[in-house]
Amino acid sequence: NNNNNNNNWIVFVCAIATLTMLVMSLSPTTTLAQDTYELVASGSFRPINYAESFVRENGLTLGECEALCTSEPTCEVFYHLTNQNGVLVCRLLDEFVGIEQATNVGATYKKQSETTSTSPGTTAATTTTSDPSQQFSKISDGFLRPTNYQDAFSRITDVSTNECLQTCLDSSGCNYAYYLVNQKGVQVCRLMDAVEGFETAALSGTVYELLSTSSSTASSTSTSTS
């Protein structure tokens, strides 16, 4: 009888463990695929054209909202928020036109762009654009800004962080990018050839330095001291 009881107990424990693993495998995930979507706004901001969403679903988690966008060929942006009644809301949009201030807290994600590259004798292939942030180092993040930020040779708005950095890479003479969201909720990107120092700012922003710039600076310093 004791052996039977022990066997029954082992079977019961194994069944509980199997059931637990099954439930965990079916639970929705909220971890986004970072190489697929880019966070362009979070907090009390929303897409300007949020009301034009072609799909609006309630009760979806962030991960489920992402999966829904992925399943829709025309979805370029998804906006996930908790409304004033505490209900989770997922909105799908076919384009990103900018950000505005909102009363509810949410997050806006934009699908990474794709480029088509070809080479002689090969078939055209679609590849995901590489992350431009890998070619920059973050030298300031918070309520600081370059003292010479107004000397930026280019100022563009309504772009994501990666779009700002990519524009810097594509612009001759750009060594620094200063990115922030202003008081009206507009994303601002300033491109600069030099940063002379930092000063306190009313708005939080991030200053990026092109890695080749920091490498050449270190190299010239080493040469002058040798």
Coordinates of C-alpha atoms in Angstrom, one line a residue:
N1 CA 0.0 0.0 0.0
N2 CA 2.8 2.4 0.8
N3 CA 4.4 1.7 -2.6
N4 CA 1.1 2.4 -4.3
N5 CA 0.7 5.7 -2.4
N6 CA 4.3 6.7 -3.3
N7 CA 3.7 5.9 -7.0
N8 CA 0.4 7.8 -7.0
W9 CA 2.2 10.8 -5.4
I10 CA 5.0 10.8 -8.1
V11 CA 2.4 10.6 -10.9
F12 CA 0.5 13.5 -9.3
V13 CA 3.6 15.7 -9.0
C14 CA 4.6 14.9 -12.6
A15 CA 1.1 15.8 -13.8
I16 CA 1.2 19.2 -12.0
A17 CA 4.7 20.0 -13.4
T18 CA 3.5 19.1 -17.0
L19 CA 0.4 21.3 -16.6
T20 CA 2.5 24.2 -15.3
M21 CA 4.9 24.1 -18.3
L22 CA 1.9 23.9 -20.7
V23 CA 0.2 27.0 -19.1
M24 CA 3.5 28.9 -19.3
S25 CA 4.0 28.0 -22.9
L26 CA 0.5 29.4 -23.7
S27 CA 0.9 32.6 -21.8
P28 CA 1.1 35.7 -24.1
T29 CA 4.5 37.4 -24.3
T30 CA 5.1 41.2 -24.1
T31 CA 8.7 41.0 -25.3
L32 CA 9.0 42.7 -28.6
A33 CA 11.3 41.7 -31.5
Q34 CA 13.7 44.6 -31.4
D35 CA 14.9 44.0 -34.9
T36 CA 11.3 44.3 -36.2
Y37 CA 9.8 47.3 -34.3
E38 CA 11.2 50.5 -33.0
L39 CA 9.8 52.4 -30.0
V40 CA 9.2 56.0 -31.3
A41 CA 7.2 57.4 -28.4
S42 CA 6.1 56.4 -24.9
G43 CA 4.3 58.1 -22.0
S44 CA 1.6 60.7 -22.6
F45 CA 2.1 60.8 -26.4
R46 CA 0.2 59.2 -29.3
P47 CA 0.4 59.2 -33.1
I48 CA -1.2 62.3 -34.6
N49 CA -3.3 60.1 -36.9
Y50 CA -4.3 57.6 -34.1
A51 CA -8.0 58.1 -34.9
E52 CA -7.4 56.8 -38.4
S53 CA -6.4 53.4 -37.2
F54 CA -7.8 50.7 -39.5
V55 CA -8.0 48.2 -36.6
R56 CA -8.9 48.8 -33.0
E57 CA -9.0 45.9 -30.5
N58 CA -9.6 46.0 -26.8
G59 CA -8.1 43.7 -24.1
L60 CA -4.8 42.9 -26.0
T61 CA -1.5 42.8 -24.3
L62 CA 1.5 44.6 -25.8
G63 CA 2.8 41.4 -27.2
E64 CA -0.6 40.5 -28.7
C65 CA -0.9 43.9 -30.2
E66 CA 2.5 43.5 -31.9
A67 CA 1.5 40.1 -33.2
L68 CA -1.7 41.5 -34.6
C69 CA 0.3 44.2 -36.5
T70 CA 2.7 41.6 -37.8
S71 CA -0.2 39.6 -39.2
E72 CA -1.6 42.6 -41.1
P73 CA 0.4 43.4 -44.3
T74 CA -0.5 47.1 -44.3
C75 CA 0.3 47.7 -40.6
E76 CA 3.3 50.0 -40.2
V77 CA 2.6 51.4 -36.7
F78 CA 0.8 50.1 -33.6
Y79 CA -0.3 52.2 -30.7
H80 CA -0.9 50.4 -27.4
L81 CA -2.4 52.2 -24.4
T82 CA -4.5 51.9 -21.3
N83 CA -7.6 54.1 -21.6
Q84 CA -9.3 56.1 -18.8
N85 CA -11.5 53.0 -17.9
G86 CA -8.4 50.9 -17.4
V87 CA -9.0 48.9 -20.7
L88 CA -6.0 47.9 -22.8
V89 CA -6.4 49.3 -26.4
C90 CA -4.5 48.3 -29.5
R91 CA -4.6 50.5 -32.6
L92 CA -3.1 49.6 -35.9
L93 CA -2.0 52.3 -38.4
D94 CA -0.8 52.1 -42.0
E95 CA 1.6 55.1 -41.7
F96 CA 3.5 57.2 -39.2
V97 CA 3.1 61.0 -39.6
G98 CA 4.2 62.2 -36.2
I99 CA 3.5 62.4 -32.4
E100 CA 1.2 64.6 -30.3
Q101 CA 0.5 64.9 -26.6
A102 CA -2.2 62.7 -25.1
T103 CA -4.1 62.3 -21.9
N104 CA -3.5 58.6 -21.7
V105 CA -0.2 56.8 -21.2
G106 CA 0.8 54.5 -24.1
A107 CA 3.5 53.4 -26.4
T108 CA 3.9 53.8 -30.2
Y109 CA 6.0 51.3 -32.2
K110 CA 7.0 51.7 -35.8
K111 CA 7.9 48.8 -38.1
Q112 CA 11.6 48.9 -39.2
S113 CA 11.9 49.8 -42.9
E114 CA 13.2 47.3 -45.5
T115 CA 15.5 48.0 -48.4
T116 CA 16.0 46.0 -51.6
S117 CA 19.6 45.5 -52.7
T118 CA 20.8 43.9 -55.9
S119 CA 24.2 43.0 -57.3
P120 CA 25.2 42.0 -60.8
G121 CA 24.1 38.5 -61.7
T122 CA 22.0 38.0 -58.6
T123 CA 18.3 38.2 -57.8
A124 CA 17.0 41.1 -55.9
A125 CA 16.7 40.4 -52.2
T126 CA 14.9 42.2 -49.4
T127 CA 16.9 42.8 -46.2
T128 CA 16.2 44.6 -43.0
T129 CA 18.0 47.9 -42.7
S130 CA 20.9 47.7 -40.2
D131 CA 20.6 49.6 -36.9
P132 CA 22.3 53.0 -37.4
S133 CA 22.6 53.4 -33.6
Q134 CA 25.4 50.8 -33.6
Q135 CA 27.6 53.4 -35.3
F136 CA 27.1 55.9 -32.5
S137 CA 28.0 56.3 -28.9
K138 CA 25.6 58.0 -26.5
I139 CA 27.5 60.8 -24.8
S140 CA 24.6 62.5 -23.0
D141 CA 21.1 61.3 -21.9
G142 CA 18.8 63.4 -19.8
F143 CA 18.3 67.1 -19.1
L144 CA 21.4 68.3 -20.8
R145 CA 22.0 69.7 -24.3
P146 CA 25.0 70.9 -26.3
T147 CA 25.9 74.5 -25.5
N148 CA 26.1 75.2 -29.3
Y149 CA 22.9 73.2 -30.1
Q150 CA 21.5 76.3 -32.0
D151 CA 24.4 76.0 -34.4
A152 CA 23.1 72.7 -35.8
F153 CA 23.5 72.8 -39.6
S154 CA 20.2 70.8 -40.0
R155 CA 17.0 70.5 -37.9
I156 CA 14.4 68.0 -38.9
T157 CA 11.2 67.0 -37.2
D158 CA 8.8 64.0 -36.9
V159 CA 11.5 61.4 -37.2
S160 CA 12.4 58.4 -35.0
T161 CA 15.7 58.1 -33.3
N162 CA 17.0 55.7 -35.9
E163 CA 15.9 58.0 -38.7
C164 CA 17.7 60.8 -37.1
L165 CA 20.9 58.8 -36.8
Q166 CA 20.6 57.5 -40.4
T167 CA 20.2 61.1 -41.6
C168 CA 23.4 62.0 -39.8
L169 CA 25.2 59.1 -41.4
D170 CA 24.0 60.3 -44.8
S171 CA 25.0 63.9 -44.2
S172 CA 28.5 65.1 -45.0
G173 CA 30.1 66.7 -42.0
C174 CA 27.7 65.3 -39.4
N175 CA 29.5 64.1 -36.3
Y176 CA 26.8 64.5 -33.7
A177 CA 23.0 64.1 -33.4
Y178 CA 20.9 65.7 -30.7
Y179 CA 17.5 64.1 -30.4
L180 CA 14.5 65.1 -28.2
V181 CA 10.7 65.4 -28.0
N182 CA 9.7 69.0 -27.5
Q183 CA 6.9 70.4 -25.3
K184 CA 4.4 70.0 -28.2
G185 CA 5.3 66.3 -28.5
V186 CA 7.2 66.8 -31.8
Q187 CA 10.3 64.7 -32.3
V188 CA 13.2 67.0 -33.1
C189 CA 16.6 65.9 -34.6
R190 CA 19.5 68.4 -34.8
L191 CA 22.6 67.5 -36.8
M192 CA 25.9 69.0 -35.7
D193 CA 29.5 68.9 -36.8
A194 CA 30.9 69.6 -33.3
V195 CA 29.8 69.7 -29.6
E196 CA 31.6 72.4 -27.6
G197 CA 30.1 71.4 -24.2
F198 CA 26.9 70.8 -22.3
E199 CA 24.4 72.9 -20.4
T200 CA 21.2 72.2 -18.4
A201 CA 18.1 71.9 -20.5
A202 CA 14.4 72.1 -19.7
L203 CA 13.6 69.0 -21.9
S204 CA 15.2 65.6 -21.7
G205 CA 17.1 64.6 -24.8
T206 CA 20.0 62.4 -26.0
V207 CA 23.2 63.4 -27.7
Y208 CA 24.9 60.8 -30.0
E209 CA 28.5 60.9 -31.3
L210 CA 29.6 59.2 -34.5
L211 CA 32.0 56.4 -33.5
S212 CA 34.5 57.3 -36.2
T213 CA 34.7 60.8 -34.8
S214 CA 35.6 59.6 -31.3
S215 CA 38.1 57.1 -32.8
S216 CA 39.8 59.8 -34.9
T217 CA 39.9 62.2 -31.9
A218 CA 41.6 59.5 -29.7
S219 CA 44.0 58.7 -32.5
S220 CA 45.1 62.4 -33.0
T221 CA 45.4 62.8 -29.2
S222 CA 47.7 59.7 -29.1
T223 CA 49.8 61.0 -32.0
S224 CA 50.3 64.5 -30.4
T225 CA 51.4 63.0 -27.1
S226 CA 53.9 60.5 -28.6

